[in-house]
JSON list of C-alpha atoms in Angstrom, two decimals:
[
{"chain": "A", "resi": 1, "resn": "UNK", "atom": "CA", "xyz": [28.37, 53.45, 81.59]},
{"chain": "A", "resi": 2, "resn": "UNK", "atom": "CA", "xyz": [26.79, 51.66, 84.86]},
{"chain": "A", "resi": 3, "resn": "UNK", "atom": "CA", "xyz": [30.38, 51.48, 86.36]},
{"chain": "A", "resi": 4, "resn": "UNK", "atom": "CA", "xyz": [31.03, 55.13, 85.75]},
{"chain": "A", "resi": 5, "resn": "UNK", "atom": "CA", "xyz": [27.97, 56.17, 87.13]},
{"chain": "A", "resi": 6, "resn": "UNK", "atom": "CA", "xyz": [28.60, 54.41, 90.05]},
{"chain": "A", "resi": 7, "resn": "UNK", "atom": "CA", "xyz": [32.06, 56.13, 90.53]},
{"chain": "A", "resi": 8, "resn": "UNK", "atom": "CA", "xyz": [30.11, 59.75, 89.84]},
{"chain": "A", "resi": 9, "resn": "UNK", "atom": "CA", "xyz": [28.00, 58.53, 92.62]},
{"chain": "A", "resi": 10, "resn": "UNK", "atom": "CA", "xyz": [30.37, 57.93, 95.11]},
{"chain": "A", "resi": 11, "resn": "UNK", "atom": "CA", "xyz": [32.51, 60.73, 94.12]},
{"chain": "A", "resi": 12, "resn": "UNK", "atom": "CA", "xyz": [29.02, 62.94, 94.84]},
{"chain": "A", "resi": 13, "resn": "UNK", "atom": "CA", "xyz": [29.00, 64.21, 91.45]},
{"chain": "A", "resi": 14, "resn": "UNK", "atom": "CA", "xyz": [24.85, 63.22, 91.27]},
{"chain": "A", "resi": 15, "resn": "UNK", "atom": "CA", "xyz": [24.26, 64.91, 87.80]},
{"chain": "A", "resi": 16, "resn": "UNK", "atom": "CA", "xyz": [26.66, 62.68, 86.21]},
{"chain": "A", "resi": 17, "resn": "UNK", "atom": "CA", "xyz": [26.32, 59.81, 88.25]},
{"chain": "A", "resi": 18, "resn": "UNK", "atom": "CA", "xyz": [22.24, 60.03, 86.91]},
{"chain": "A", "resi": 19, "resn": "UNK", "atom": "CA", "xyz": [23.43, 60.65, 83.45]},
{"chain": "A", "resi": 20, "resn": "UNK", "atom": "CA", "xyz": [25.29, 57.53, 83.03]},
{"chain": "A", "resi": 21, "resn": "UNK", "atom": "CA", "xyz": [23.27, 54.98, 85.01]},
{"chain": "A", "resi": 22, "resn": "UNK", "atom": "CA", "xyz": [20.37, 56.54, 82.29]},
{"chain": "A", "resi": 23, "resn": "UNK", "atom": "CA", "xyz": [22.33, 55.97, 79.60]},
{"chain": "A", "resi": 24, "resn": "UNK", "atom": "CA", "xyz": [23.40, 52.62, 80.89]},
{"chain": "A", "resi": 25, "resn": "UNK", "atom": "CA", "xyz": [19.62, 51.84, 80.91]},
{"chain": "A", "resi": 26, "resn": "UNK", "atom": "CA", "xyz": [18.59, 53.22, 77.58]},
{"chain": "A", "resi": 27, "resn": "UNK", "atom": "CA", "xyz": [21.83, 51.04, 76.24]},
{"chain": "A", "resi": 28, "resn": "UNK", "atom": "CA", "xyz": [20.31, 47.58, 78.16]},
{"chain": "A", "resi": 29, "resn": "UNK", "atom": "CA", "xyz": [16.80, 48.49, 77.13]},
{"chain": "A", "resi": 30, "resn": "UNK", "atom": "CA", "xyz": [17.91, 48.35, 73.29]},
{"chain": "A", "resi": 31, "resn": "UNK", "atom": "CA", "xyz": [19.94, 45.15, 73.73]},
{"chain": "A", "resi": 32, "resn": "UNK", "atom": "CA", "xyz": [16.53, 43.21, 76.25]},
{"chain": "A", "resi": 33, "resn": "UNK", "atom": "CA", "xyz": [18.68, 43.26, 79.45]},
{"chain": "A", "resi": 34, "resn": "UNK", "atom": "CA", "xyz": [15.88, 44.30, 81.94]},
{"chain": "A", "resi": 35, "resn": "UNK", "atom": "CA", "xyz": [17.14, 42.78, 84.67]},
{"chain": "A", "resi": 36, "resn": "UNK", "atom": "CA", "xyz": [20.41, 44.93, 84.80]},
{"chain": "A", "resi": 37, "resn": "UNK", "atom": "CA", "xyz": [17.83, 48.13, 83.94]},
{"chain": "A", "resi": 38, "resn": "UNK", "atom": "CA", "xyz": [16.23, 47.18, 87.32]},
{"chain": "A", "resi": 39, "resn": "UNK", "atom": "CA", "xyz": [19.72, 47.25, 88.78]},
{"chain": "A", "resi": 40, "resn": "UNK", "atom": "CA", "xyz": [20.45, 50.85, 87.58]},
{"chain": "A", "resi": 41, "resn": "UNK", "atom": "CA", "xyz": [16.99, 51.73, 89.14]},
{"chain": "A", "resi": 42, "resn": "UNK", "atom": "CA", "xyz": [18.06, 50.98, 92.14]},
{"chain": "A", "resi": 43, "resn": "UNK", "atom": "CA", "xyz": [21.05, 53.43, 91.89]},
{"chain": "A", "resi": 44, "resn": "UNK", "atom": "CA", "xyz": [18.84, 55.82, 90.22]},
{"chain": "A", "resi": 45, "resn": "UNK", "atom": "CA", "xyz": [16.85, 55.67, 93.13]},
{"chain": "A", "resi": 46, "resn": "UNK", "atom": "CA", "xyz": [19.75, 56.36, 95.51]},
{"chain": "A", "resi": 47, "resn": "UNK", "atom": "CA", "xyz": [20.43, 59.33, 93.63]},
{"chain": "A", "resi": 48, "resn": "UNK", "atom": "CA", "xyz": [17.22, 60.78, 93.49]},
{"chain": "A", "resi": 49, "resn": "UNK", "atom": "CA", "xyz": [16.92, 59.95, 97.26]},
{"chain": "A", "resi": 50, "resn": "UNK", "atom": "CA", "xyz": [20.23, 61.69, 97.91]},
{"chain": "A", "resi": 51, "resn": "UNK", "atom": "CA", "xyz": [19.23, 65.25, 95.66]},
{"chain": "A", "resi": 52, "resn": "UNK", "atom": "CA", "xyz": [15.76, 65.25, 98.25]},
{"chain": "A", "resi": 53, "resn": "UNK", "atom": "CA", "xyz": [13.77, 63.52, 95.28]},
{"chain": "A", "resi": 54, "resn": "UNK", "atom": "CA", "xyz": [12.14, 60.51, 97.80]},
{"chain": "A", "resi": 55, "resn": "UNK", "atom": "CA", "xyz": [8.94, 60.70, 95.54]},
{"chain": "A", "resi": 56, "resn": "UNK", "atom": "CA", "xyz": [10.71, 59.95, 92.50]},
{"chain": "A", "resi": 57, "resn": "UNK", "atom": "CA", "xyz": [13.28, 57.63, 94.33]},
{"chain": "A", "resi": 58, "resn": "UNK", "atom": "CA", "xyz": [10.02, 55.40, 95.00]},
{"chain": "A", "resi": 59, "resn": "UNK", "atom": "CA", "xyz": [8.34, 55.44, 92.49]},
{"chain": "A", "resi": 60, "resn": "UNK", "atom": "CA", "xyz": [11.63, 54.19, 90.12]},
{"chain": "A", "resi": 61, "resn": "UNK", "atom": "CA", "xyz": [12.10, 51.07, 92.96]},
{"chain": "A", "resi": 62, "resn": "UNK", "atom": "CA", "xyz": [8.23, 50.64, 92.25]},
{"chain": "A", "resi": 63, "resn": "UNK", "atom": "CA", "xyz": [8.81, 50.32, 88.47]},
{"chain": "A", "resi": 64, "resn": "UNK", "atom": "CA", "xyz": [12.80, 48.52, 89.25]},
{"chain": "A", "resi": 65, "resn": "UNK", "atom": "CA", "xyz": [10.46, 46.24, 91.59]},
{"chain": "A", "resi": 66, "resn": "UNK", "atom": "CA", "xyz": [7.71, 45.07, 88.77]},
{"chain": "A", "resi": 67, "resn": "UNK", "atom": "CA", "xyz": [10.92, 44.16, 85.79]},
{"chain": "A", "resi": 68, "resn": "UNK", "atom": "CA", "xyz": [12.82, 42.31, 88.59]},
{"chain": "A", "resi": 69, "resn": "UNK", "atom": "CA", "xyz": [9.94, 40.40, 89.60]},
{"chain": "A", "resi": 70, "resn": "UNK", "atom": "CA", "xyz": [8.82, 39.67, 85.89]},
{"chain": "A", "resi": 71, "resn": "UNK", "atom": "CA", "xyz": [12.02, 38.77, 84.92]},
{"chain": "A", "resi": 72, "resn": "UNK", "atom": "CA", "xyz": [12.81, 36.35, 88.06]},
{"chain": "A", "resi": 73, "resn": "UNK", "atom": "CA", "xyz": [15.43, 38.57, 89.35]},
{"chain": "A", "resi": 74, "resn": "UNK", "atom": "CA", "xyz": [15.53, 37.66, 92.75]},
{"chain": "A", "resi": 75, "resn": "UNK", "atom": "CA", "xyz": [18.84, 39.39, 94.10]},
{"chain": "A", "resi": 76, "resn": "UNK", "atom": "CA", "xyz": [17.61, 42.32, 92.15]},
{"chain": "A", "resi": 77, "resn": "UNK", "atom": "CA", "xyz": [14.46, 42.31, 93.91]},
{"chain": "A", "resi": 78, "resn": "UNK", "atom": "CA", "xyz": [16.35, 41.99, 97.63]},
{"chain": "A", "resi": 79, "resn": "UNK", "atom": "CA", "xyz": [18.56, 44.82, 96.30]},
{"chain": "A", "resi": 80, "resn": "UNK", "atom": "CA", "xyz": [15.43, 47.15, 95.76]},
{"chain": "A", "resi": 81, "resn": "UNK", "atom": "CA", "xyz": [13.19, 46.03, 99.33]},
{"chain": "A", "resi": 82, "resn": "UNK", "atom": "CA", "xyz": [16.46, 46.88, 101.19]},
{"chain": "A", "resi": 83, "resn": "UNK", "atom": "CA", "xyz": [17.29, 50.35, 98.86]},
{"chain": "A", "resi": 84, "resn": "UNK", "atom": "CA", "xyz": [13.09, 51.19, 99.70]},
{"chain": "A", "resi": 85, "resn": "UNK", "atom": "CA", "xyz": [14.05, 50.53, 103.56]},
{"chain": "A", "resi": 86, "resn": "UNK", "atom": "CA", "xyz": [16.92, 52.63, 103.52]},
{"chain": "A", "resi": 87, "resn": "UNK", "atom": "CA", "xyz": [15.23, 55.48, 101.48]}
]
């Protein structure tokens, strides 16, 4: 689901790219993989940053920020400072 949500993205189909990436979350949330739900976030945030949605697009790198940091995700958490610079 993550890597077809990340081909929706890039393709600029944002609906579906946000779709999957959710699912992909829900599906990591059930199985305790927070780090990777962190990483979706961060495309989550993209998205929401690219369909004029900055408020939201922070506020999901402010919750992506707090499960990478809990869970010792470093790269996850450089992913997300350099995603809030960009948005």
């Amino acid at each position: 689901m993550r890597h077809l949500g990340i081909a929706a993205h890039m393709a600029g189909r944002l609906d579906e790219a946000r779709e999957r990436l959710e699912e992909s979350s829900r599906l990591r949330r059930e199985v305790g993989a927070l780090p990777g739900v962190a990483a979706n976030m961060v495309g989550l945030a993209y998205i929401a940053a690219a369909q004029d949605r900055r408020a939201d697009a922070l506020a999901t790198l402010d919750e992506a920020h707090a499960i990478a940091q809990a869970h010792g995700a470093h790269a996850i958490v450089r992913q997300i400072e350099q995603a809030r610079t960009e948005i």
